[in-house]
CSV table of C-alpha atoms in Angstrom, one decimal:
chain,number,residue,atom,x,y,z
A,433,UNK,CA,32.3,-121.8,113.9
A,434,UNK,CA,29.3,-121.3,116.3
A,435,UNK,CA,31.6,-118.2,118.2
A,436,UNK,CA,32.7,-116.9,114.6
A,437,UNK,CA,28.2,-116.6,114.2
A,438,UNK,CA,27.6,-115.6,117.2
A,439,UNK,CA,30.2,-112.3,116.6
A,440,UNK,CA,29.1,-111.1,113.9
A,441,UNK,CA,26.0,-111.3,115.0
A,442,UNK,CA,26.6,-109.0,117.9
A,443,UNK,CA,28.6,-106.7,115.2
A,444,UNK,CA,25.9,-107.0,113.2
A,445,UNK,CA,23.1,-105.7,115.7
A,446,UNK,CA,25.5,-103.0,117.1
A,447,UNK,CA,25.5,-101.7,113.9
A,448,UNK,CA,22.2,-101.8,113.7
A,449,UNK,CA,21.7,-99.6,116.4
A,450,UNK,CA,20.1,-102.2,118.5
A,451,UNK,CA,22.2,-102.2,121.5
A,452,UNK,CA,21.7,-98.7,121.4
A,453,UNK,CA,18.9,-98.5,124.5
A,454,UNK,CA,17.4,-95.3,125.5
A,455,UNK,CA,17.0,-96.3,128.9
A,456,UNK,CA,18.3,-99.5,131.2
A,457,UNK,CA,15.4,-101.3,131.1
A,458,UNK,CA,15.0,-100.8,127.0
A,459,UNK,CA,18.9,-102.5,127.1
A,460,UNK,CA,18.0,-104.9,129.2
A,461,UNK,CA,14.9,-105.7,127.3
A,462,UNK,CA,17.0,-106.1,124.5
A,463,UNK,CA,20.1,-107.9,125.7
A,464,UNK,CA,17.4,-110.6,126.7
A,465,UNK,CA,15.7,-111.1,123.1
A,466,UNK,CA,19.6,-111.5,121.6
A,467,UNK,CA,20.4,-113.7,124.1
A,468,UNK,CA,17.4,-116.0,123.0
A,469,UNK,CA,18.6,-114.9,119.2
A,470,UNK,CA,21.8,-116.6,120.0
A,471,UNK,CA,20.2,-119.5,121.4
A,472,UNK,CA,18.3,-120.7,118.4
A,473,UNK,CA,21.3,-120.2,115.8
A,474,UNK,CA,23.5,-122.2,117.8
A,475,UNK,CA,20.5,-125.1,117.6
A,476,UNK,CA,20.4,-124.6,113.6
A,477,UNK,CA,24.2,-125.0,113.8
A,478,UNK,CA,24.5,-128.3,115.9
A,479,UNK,CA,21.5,-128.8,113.7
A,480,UNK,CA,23.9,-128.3,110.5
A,481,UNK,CA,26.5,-130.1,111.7
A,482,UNK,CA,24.8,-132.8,112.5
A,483,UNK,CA,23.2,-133.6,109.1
A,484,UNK,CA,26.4,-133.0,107.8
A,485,UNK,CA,28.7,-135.3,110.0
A,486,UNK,CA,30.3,-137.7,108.1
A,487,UNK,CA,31.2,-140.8,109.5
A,488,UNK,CA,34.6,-142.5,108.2
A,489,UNK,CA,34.4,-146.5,107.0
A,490,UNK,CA,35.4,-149.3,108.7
A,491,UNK,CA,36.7,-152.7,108.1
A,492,UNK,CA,35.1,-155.2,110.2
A,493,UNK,CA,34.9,-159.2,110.6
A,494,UNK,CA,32.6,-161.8,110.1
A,495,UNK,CA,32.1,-161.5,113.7
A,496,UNK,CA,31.8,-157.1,113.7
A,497,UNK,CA,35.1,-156.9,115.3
A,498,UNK,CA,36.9,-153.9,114.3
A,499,UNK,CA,39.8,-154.0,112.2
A,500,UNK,CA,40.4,-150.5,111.7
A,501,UNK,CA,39.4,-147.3,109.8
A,502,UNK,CA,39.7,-148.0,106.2
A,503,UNK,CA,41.8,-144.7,104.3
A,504,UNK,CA,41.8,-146.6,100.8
A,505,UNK,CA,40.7,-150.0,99.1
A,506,UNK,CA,43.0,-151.6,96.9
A,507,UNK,CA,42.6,-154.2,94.6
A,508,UNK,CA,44.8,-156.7,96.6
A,509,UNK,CA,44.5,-154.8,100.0
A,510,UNK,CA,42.9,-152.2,102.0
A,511,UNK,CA,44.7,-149.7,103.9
A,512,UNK,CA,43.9,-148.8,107.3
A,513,UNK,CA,44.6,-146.6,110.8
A,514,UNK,CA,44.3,-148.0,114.2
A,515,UNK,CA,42.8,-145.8,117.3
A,516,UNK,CA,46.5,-144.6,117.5
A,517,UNK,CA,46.8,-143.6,114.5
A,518,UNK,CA,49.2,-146.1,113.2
A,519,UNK,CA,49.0,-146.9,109.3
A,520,UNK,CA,48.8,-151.0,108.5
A,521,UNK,CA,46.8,-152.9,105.5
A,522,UNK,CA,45.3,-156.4,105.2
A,523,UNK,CA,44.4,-158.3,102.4
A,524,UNK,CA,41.3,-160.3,101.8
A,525,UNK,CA,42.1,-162.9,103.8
A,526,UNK,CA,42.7,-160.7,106.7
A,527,UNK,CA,46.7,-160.9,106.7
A,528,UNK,CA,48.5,-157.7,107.4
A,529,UNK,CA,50.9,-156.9,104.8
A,530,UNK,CA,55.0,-158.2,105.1
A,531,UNK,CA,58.0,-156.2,104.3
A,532,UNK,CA,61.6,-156.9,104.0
A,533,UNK,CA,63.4,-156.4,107.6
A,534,UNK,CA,67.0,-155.1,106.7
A,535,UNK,CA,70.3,-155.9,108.8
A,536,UNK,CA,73.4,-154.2,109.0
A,537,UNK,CA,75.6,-157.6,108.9
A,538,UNK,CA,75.9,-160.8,106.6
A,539,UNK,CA,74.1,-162.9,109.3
A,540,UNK,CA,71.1,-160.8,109.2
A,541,UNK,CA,71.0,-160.8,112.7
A,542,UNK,CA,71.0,-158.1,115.5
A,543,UNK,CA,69.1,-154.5,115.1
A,544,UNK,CA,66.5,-154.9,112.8
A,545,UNK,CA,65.2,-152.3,110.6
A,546,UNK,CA,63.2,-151.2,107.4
A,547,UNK,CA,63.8,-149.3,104.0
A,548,UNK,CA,62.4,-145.5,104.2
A,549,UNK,CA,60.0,-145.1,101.3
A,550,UNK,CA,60.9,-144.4,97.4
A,551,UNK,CA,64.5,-145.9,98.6
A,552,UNK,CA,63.3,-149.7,98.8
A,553,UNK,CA,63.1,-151.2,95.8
A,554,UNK,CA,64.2,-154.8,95.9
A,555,UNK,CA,66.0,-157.1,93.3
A,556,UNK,CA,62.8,-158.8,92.2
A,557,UNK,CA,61.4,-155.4,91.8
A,558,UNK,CA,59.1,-155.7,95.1
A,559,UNK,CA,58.9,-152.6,97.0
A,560,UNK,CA,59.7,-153.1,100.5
A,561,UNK,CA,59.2,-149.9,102.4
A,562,UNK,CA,57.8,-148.0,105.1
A,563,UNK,CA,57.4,-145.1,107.4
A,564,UNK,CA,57.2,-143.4,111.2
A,565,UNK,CA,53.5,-144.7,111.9
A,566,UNK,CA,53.3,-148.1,110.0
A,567,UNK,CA,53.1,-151.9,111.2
A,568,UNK,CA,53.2,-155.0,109.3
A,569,UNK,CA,54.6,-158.1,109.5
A,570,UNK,CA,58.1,-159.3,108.3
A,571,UNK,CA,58.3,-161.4,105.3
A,572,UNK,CA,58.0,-160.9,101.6
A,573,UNK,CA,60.5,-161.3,98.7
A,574,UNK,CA,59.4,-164.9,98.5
A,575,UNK,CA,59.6,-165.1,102.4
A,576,UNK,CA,56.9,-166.4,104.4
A,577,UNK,CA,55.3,-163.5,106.4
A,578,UNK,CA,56.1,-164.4,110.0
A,579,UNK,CA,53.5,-164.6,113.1
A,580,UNK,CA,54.9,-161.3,114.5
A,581,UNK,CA,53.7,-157.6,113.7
A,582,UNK,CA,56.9,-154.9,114.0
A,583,UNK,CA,56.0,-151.3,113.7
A,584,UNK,CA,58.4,-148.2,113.2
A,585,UNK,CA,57.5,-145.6,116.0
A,586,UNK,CA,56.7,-142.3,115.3
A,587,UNK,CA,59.7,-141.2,116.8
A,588,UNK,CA,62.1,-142.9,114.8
A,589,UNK,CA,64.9,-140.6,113.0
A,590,UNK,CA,66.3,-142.2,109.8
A,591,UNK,CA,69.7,-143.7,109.3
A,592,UNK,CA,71.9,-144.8,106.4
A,593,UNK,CA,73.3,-148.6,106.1
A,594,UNK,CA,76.3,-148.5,103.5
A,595,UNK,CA,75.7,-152.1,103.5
A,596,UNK,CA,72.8,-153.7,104.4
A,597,UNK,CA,71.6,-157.3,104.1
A,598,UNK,CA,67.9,-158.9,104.3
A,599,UNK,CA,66.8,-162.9,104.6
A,600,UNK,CA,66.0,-165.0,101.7
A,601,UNK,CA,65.2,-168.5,101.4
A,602,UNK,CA,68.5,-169.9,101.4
A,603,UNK,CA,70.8,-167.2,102.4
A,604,UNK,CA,71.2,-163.6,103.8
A,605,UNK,CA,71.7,-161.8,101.0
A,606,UNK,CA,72.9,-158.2,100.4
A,607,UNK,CA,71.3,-155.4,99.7
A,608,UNK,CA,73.6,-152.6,98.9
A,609,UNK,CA,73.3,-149.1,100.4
A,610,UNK,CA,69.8,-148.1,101.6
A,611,UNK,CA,68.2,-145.2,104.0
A,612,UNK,CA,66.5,-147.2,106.8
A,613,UNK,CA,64.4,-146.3,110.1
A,614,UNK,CA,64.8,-148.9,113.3
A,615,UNK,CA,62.3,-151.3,113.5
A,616,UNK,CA,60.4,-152.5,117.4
A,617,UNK,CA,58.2,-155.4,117.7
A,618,UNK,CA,54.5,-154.8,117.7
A,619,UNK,CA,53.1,-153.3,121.1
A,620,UNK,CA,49.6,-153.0,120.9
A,621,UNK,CA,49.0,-150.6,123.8
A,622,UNK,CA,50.9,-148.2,122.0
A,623,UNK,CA,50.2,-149.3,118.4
A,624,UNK,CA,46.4,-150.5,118.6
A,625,UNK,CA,47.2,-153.1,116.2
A,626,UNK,CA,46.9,-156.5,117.4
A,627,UNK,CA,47.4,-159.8,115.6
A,628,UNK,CA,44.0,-161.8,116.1
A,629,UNK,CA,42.4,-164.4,113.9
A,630,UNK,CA,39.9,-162.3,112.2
A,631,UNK,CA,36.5,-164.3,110.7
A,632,UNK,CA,36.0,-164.2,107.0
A,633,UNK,CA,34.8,-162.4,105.3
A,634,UNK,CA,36.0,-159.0,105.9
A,635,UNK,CA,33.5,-156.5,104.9
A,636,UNK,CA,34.0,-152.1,105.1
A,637,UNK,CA,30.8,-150.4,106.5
A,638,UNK,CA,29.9,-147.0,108.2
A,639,UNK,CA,29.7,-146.8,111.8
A,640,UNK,CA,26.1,-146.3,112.8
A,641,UNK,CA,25.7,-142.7,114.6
């Protein structure tokens, strides 16, 4: 922005005829007072942007420690990014959301993974679905979310399970056909999302500048 100003500025006083100098010294002379030109309307820019800099919420404890940088409030959730960029959301009582972990046996054991968005519609109706870039926890369908966070990288690359299975409370039941990435337990140096008892309330505020 400042070097789109500062050429048409020197387009603009070319123009202008003010670059045309007579003599060295008149150029000189004049090269000089642009230069201090210059110098004040890059201070009214920085000035600009500064009044204008807009500082994105954040969710934070009881105890201001940072959850992450809220993207949208929901009535039973808010949805956040870590420093990494990685997409999870939390409820009020500061539990990150579970999803259904799919398996491509009758066990529902081995390689775990997790239905790609609009194709994860479960029985119940639940949607149980995610993306390259999210974490959560496994769980849901009448589950009880478990203590560990899994995340799909960014670099995951989509697969299809003709027949794919998922836990319930008694069994391991199936779940038919379904467009899945592979799932990874939660690493938090590559994530930023880290399981930690968080003190209630939560509360979303601006950062202070």
């Amino acid at each position: 922005m400042i070097f789109s100003i500062i050429l048409l500025a020197l387009v603009a006083l070319s123009a202008w005829g003010i670059l045309s100098a007579a003599t060295p010294e008149e150029l000189e002379g004049r090269i000089v007072e642009l230069e201090s030109q210059l110098v004040q309307m890059k201070e009214k820019v920085s000035a600009l942007e500064s009044k204008y800099h807009f500082e994105a919420p954040i969710l934070v404890d009881a105890n201001d420690q940072i959850v992450g940088t809220v993207v949208r409030e929901q009535v039973d959730r808010i949805n956040l990014l870590s420093t990494q960029g990685y997409a999870f959301s939390v409820d009020h009582a500061g539990k990150i959301t579970p999803k259904v972990i799919r398996y491509a046996n009758p066990i529902c054991d081995g390689e775990q993974y997790i239905a790609k968005q609009d194709d994860a519609v479960m029985p119940n109706g639940q949607e149980n679905s995610a993306m390259p870039g999210e974490v959560f926890t496994s769980g849901g369908n009448t589950l009880t979310a478990s203590d560990d966070l899994y995340y799909v990288p960014f670099t995951s690359k989509e697969t299809k399970i003709l027949e794919s299975y998922y836990k319930a409370p008694s069994s391991c039941s199936f779940g038919g056909e379904v467009t899945v990435y592979p799932v990874s337990l939660n690493d938090p140096a590559v994530t930023d999302v880290e399981r930690i008892d968080y003190a209630l309330p939560l509360h979303i505020t601006v950062p202070q500048q």
